[in-house]
mmCIF file of C-alpha atoms in Angstrom:
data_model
loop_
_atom_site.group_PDB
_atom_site.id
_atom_site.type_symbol
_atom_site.label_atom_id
_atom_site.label_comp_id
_atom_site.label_asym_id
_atom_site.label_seq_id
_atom_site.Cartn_x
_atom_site.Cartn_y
_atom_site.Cartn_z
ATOM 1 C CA UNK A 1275 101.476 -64.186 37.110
ATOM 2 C CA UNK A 1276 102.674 -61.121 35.529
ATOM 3 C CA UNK A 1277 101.333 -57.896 35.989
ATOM 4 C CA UNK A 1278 101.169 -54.683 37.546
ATOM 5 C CA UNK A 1279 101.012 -54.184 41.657
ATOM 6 C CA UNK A 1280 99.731 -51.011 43.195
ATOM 7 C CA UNK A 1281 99.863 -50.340 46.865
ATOM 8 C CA UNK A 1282 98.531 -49.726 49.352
ATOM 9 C CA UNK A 1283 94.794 -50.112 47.942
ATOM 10 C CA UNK A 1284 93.559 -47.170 50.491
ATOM 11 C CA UNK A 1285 95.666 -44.423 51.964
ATOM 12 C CA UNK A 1286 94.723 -41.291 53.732
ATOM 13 C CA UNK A 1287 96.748 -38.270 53.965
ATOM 14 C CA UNK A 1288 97.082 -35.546 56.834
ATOM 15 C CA UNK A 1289 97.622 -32.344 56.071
ATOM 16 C CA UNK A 1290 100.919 -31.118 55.129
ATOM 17 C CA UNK A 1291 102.204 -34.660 55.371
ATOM 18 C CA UNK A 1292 103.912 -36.120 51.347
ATOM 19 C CA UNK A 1293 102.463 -40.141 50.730
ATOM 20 C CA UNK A 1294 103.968 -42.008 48.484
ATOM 21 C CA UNK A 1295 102.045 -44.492 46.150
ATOM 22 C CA UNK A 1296 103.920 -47.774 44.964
ATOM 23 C CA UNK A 1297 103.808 -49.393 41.760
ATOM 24 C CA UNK A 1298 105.790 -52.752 40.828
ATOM 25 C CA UNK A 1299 105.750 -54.385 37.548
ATOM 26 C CA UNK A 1300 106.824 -57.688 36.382
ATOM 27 C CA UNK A 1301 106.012 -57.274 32.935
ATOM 28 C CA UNK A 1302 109.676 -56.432 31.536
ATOM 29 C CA UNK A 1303 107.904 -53.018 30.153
ATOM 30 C CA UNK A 1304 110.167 -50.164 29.406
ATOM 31 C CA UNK A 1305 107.279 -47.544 30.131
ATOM 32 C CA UNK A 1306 105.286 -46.374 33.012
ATOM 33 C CA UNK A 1307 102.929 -44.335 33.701
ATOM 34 C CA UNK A 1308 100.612 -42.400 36.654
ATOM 35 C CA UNK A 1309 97.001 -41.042 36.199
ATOM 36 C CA UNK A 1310 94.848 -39.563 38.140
ATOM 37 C CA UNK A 1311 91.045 -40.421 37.900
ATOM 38 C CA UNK A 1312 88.641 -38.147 39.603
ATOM 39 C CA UNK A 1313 84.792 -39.299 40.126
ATOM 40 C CA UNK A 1314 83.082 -40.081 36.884
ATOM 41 C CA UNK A 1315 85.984 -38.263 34.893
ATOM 42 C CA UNK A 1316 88.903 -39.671 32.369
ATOM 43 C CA UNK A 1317 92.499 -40.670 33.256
ATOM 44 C CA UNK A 1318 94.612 -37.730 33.533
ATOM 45 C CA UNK A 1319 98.364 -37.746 32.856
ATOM 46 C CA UNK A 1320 100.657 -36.835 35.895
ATOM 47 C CA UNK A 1321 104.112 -38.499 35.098
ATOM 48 C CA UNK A 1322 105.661 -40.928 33.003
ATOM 49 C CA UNK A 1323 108.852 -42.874 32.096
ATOM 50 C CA UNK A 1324 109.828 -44.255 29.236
ATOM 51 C CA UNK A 1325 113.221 -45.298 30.592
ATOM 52 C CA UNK A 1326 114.980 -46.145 33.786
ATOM 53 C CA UNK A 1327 116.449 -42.835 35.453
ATOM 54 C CA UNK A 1328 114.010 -40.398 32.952
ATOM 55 C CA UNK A 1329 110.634 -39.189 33.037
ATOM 56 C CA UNK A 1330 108.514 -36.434 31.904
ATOM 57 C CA UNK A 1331 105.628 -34.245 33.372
ATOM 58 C CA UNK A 1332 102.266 -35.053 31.881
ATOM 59 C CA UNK A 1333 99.100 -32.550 32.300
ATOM 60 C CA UNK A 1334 98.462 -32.391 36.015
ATOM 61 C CA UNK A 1335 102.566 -32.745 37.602
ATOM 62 C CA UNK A 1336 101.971 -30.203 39.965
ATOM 63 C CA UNK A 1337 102.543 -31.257 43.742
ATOM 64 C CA UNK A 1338 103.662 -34.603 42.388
ATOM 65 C CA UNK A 1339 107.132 -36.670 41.908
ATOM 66 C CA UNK A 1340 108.466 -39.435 40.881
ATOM 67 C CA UNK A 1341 111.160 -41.680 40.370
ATOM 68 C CA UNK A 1342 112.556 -44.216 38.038
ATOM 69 C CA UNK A 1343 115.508 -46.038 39.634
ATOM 70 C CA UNK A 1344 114.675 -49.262 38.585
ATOM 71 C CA UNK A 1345 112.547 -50.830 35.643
ATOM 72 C CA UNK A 1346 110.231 -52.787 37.774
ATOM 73 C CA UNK A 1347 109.308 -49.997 40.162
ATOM 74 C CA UNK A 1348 108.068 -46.102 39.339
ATOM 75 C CA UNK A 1349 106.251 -44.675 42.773
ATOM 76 C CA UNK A 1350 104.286 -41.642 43.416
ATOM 77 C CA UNK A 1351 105.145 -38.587 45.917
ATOM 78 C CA UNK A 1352 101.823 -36.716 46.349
ATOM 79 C CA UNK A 1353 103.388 -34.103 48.074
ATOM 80 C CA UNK A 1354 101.662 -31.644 50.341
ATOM 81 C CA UNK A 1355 101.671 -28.994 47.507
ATOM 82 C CA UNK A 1356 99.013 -31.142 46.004
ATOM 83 C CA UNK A 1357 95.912 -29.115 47.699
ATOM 84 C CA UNK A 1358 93.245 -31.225 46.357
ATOM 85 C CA UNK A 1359 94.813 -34.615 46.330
ATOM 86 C CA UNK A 1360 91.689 -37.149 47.067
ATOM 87 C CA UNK A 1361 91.389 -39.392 43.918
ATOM 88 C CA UNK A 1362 91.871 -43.182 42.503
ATOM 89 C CA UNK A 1363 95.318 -43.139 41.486
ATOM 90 C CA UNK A 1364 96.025 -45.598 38.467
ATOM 91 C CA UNK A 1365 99.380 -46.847 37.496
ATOM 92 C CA UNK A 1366 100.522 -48.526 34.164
ATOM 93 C CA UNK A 1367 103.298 -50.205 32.235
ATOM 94 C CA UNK A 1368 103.389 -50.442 28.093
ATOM 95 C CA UNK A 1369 105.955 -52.326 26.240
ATOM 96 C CA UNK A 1370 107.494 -50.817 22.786
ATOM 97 C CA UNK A 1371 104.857 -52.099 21.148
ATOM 98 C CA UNK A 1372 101.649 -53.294 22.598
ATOM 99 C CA UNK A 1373 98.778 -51.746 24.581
ATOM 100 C CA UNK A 1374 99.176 -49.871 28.194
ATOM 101 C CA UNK A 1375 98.380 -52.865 31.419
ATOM 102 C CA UNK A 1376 96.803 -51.211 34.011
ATOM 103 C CA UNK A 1377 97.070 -51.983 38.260
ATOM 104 C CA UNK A 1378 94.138 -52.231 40.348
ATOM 105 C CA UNK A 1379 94.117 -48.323 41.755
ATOM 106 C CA UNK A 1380 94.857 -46.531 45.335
ATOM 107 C CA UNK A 1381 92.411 -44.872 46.041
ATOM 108 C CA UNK A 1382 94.112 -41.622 48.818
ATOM 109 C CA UNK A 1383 91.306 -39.508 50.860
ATOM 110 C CA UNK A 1384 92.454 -36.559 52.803
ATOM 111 C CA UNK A 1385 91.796 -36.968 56.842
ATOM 112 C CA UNK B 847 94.050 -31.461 28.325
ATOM 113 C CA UNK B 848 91.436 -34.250 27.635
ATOM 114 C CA UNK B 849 91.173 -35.063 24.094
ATOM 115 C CA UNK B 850 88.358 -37.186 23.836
ATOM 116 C CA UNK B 851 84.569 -36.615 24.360
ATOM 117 C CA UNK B 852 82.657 -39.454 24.960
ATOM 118 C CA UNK B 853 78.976 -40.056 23.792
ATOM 119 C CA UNK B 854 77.014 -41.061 25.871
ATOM 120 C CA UNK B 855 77.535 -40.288 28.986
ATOM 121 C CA UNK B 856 75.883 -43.229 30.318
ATOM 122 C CA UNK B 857 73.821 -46.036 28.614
ATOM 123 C CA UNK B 858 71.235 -48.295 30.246
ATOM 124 C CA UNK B 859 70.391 -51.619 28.079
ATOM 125 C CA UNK B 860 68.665 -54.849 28.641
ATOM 126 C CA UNK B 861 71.083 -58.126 27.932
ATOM 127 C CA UNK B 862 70.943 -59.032 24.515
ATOM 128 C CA UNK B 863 70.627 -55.668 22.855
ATOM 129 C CA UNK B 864 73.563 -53.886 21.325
ATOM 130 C CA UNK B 865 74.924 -51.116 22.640
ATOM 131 C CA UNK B 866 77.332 -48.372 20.667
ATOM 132 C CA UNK B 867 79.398 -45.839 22.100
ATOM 133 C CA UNK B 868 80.991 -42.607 20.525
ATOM 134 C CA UNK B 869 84.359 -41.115 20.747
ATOM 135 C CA UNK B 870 85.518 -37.603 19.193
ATOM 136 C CA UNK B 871 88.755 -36.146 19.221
ATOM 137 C CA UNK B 872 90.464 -32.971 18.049
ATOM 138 C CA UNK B 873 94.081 -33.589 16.610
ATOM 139 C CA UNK B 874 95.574 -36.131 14.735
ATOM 140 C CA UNK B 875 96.312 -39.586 15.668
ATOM 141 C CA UNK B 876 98.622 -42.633 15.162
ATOM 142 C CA UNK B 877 95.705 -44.581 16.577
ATOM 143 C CA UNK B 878 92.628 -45.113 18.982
ATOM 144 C CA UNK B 879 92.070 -47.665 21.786
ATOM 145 C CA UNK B 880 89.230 -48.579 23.842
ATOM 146 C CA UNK B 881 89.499 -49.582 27.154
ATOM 147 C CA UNK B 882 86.953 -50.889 29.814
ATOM 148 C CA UNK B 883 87.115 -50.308 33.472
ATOM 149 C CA UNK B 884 84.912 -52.151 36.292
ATOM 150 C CA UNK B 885 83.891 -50.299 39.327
ATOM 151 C CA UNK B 886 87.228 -49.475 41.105
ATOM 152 C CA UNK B 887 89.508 -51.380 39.519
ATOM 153 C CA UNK B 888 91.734 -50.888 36.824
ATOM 154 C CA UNK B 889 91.208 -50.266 33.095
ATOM 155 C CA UNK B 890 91.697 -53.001 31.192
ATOM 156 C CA UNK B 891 92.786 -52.845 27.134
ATOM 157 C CA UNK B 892 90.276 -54.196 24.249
ATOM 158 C CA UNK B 893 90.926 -52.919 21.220
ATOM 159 C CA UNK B 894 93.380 -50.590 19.051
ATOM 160 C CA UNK B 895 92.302 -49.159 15.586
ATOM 161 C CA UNK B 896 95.204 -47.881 13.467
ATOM 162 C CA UNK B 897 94.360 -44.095 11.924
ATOM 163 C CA UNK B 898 94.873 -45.676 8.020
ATOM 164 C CA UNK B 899 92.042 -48.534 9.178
ATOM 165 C CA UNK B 900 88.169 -47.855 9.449
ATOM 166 C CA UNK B 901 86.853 -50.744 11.368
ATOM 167 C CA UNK B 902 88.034 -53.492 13.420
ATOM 168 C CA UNK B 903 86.629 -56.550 15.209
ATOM 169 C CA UNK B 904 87.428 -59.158 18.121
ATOM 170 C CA UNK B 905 84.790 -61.089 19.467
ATOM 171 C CA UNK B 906 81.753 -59.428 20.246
ATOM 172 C CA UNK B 907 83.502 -55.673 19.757
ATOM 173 C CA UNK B 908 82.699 -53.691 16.965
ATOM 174 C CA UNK B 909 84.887 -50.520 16.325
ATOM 175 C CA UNK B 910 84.753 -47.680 13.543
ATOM 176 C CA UNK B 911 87.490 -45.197 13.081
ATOM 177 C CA UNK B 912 86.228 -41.782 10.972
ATOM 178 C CA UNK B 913 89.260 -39.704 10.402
ATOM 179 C CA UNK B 914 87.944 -36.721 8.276
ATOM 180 C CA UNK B 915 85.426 -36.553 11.516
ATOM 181 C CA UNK B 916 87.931 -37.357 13.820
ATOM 182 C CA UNK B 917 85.378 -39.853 15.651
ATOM 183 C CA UNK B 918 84.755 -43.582 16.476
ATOM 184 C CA UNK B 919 82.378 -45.585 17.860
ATOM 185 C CA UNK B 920 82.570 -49.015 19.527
ATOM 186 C CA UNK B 921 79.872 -51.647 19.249
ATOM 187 C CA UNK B 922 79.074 -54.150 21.551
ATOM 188 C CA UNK B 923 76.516 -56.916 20.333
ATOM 189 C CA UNK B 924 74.775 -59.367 22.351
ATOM 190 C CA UNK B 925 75.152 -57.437 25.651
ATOM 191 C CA UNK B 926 75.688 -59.621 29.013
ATOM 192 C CA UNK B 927 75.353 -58.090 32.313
ATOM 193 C CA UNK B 928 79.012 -59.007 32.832
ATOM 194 C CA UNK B 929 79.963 -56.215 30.055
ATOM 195 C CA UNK B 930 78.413 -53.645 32.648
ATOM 196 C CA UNK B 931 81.388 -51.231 33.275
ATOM 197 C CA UNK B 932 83.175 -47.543 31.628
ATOM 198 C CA UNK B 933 84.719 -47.664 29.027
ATOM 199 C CA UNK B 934 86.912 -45.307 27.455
ATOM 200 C CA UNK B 935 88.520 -43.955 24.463
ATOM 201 C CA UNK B 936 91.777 -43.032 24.487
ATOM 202 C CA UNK B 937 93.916 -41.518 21.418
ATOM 203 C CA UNK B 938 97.970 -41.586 20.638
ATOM 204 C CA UNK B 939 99.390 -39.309 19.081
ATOM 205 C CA UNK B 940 103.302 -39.883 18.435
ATOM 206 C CA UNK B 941 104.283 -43.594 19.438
ATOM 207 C CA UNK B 942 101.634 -46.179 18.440
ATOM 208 C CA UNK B 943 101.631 -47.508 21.868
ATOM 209 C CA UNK B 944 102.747 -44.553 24.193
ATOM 210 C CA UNK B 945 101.404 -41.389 25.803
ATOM 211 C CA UNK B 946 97.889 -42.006 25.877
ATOM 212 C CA UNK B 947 94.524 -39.119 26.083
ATOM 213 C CA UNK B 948 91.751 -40.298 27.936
ATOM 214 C CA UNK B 949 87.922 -39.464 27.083
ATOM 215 C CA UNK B 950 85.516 -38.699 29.823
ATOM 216 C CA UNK B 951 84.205 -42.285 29.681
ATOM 217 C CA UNK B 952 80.737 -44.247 29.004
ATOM 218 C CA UNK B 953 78.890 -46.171 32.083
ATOM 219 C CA UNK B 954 76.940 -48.979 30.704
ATOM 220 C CA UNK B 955 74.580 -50.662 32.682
ATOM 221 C CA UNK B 956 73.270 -53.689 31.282
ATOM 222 C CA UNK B 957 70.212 -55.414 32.928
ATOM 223 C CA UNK B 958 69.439 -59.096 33.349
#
């Protein structure tokens, strides 16, 4: 089946340590994206690609990277600049022309 | 910056009844999509209005597009308790399909 695979589903962070968030697609989608969701709140913007090798900050990019290296795959560094990390963390792919396809979350809680 | 402000916050129906959601926004679009999301999961896409069309349906969904207000709602008819989720608005401004704002979201609750 195509779609969109986020892992790990849970991760927890010590402090001062960078996690990084994965996000596969098999969708052939030239764009991806990474929001951040806090309790009972909107998606919020942190990076996105439109294009292997390129991407642009989105409204929240501090303490976060990413890469782009290949099409299929776009992770997440939350590094330990990120102070107040703990959040569902949603990834998503959008062709040229069609609606953004959404994975299933990781949710990352500080220990 | 969040664009949209959803209305309201939550909504509590019994199955059967309609229920109708708001959206309002503050700059221009290309278009407007509504999305759904089940308890931790991710969102999944139901409908896109165009900013030069004023209503649109598919299936059960209902969804109104006011420019000069910059608003929308979405209406769902015939509730089920399997439509109990969020669901969100979500505007674009440049590409028709690409950099997406978020609204705060809706929880409906819909009750056997």
């Amino acid at each position: 089946d195509g779609g969109i695979t986020q892992s790990p589903k849970y991760l927890f962070r010590k402090e001062g340590q960078n996690v990084t968030l994965s996000c596969e697609q098999n969708l052939n989608h030239d764009a991806m994206y990474w929001y951040r969701q806090d309790p009972g709140q909107g998606l919020r913007l942190i990076y996105y690609s439109q294009i292997v090798n390129d991407f642009q900050k989105g409204d929240i990019a501090e303490g976060y990277s990413v890469s782009r290296e290949k099409k299929e795959s776009f992770p997440l560094t939350v590094t330990s600049a990120q102070k107040n990390p703990t959040a569902f963390y949603l990834c998503a792919s959008c062709p040229t022309v069609g609606p953004q396809h959404f994975g299933d979350g990781t949710r990352l809680s500080i220990l | 910056s969040q664009q949209g402000e959803e209305d309201p916050q939550a909504l509590s129906i019994q199955e059967g009844e309609n229920a109708t959601m708001n959206c309002s926004y503050k700059t221009s679009i290309n278009n407007l999509q509504w999305y759904r999301q089940n308890s931790g999961r991710g969102l999944v896409h139901l409908i896109l209005i165009r900013s030069n069309e004023r209503e649109k349906h598919s299936g059960r969904l209902r969804v109104t597009l006011d420019t000069s207000k910059k608003s929308s709602s979405l209406l769902i008819t015939a509730s089920r308790a399997a439509d109990t989720a969020s669901y969100f608005c979500a505007t674009a401004g440049g590409t028709s399909y690409g950099k997406l704002t978020f609204g705060q979201g809706t929880i409906l609750t819909v009750h056997p």
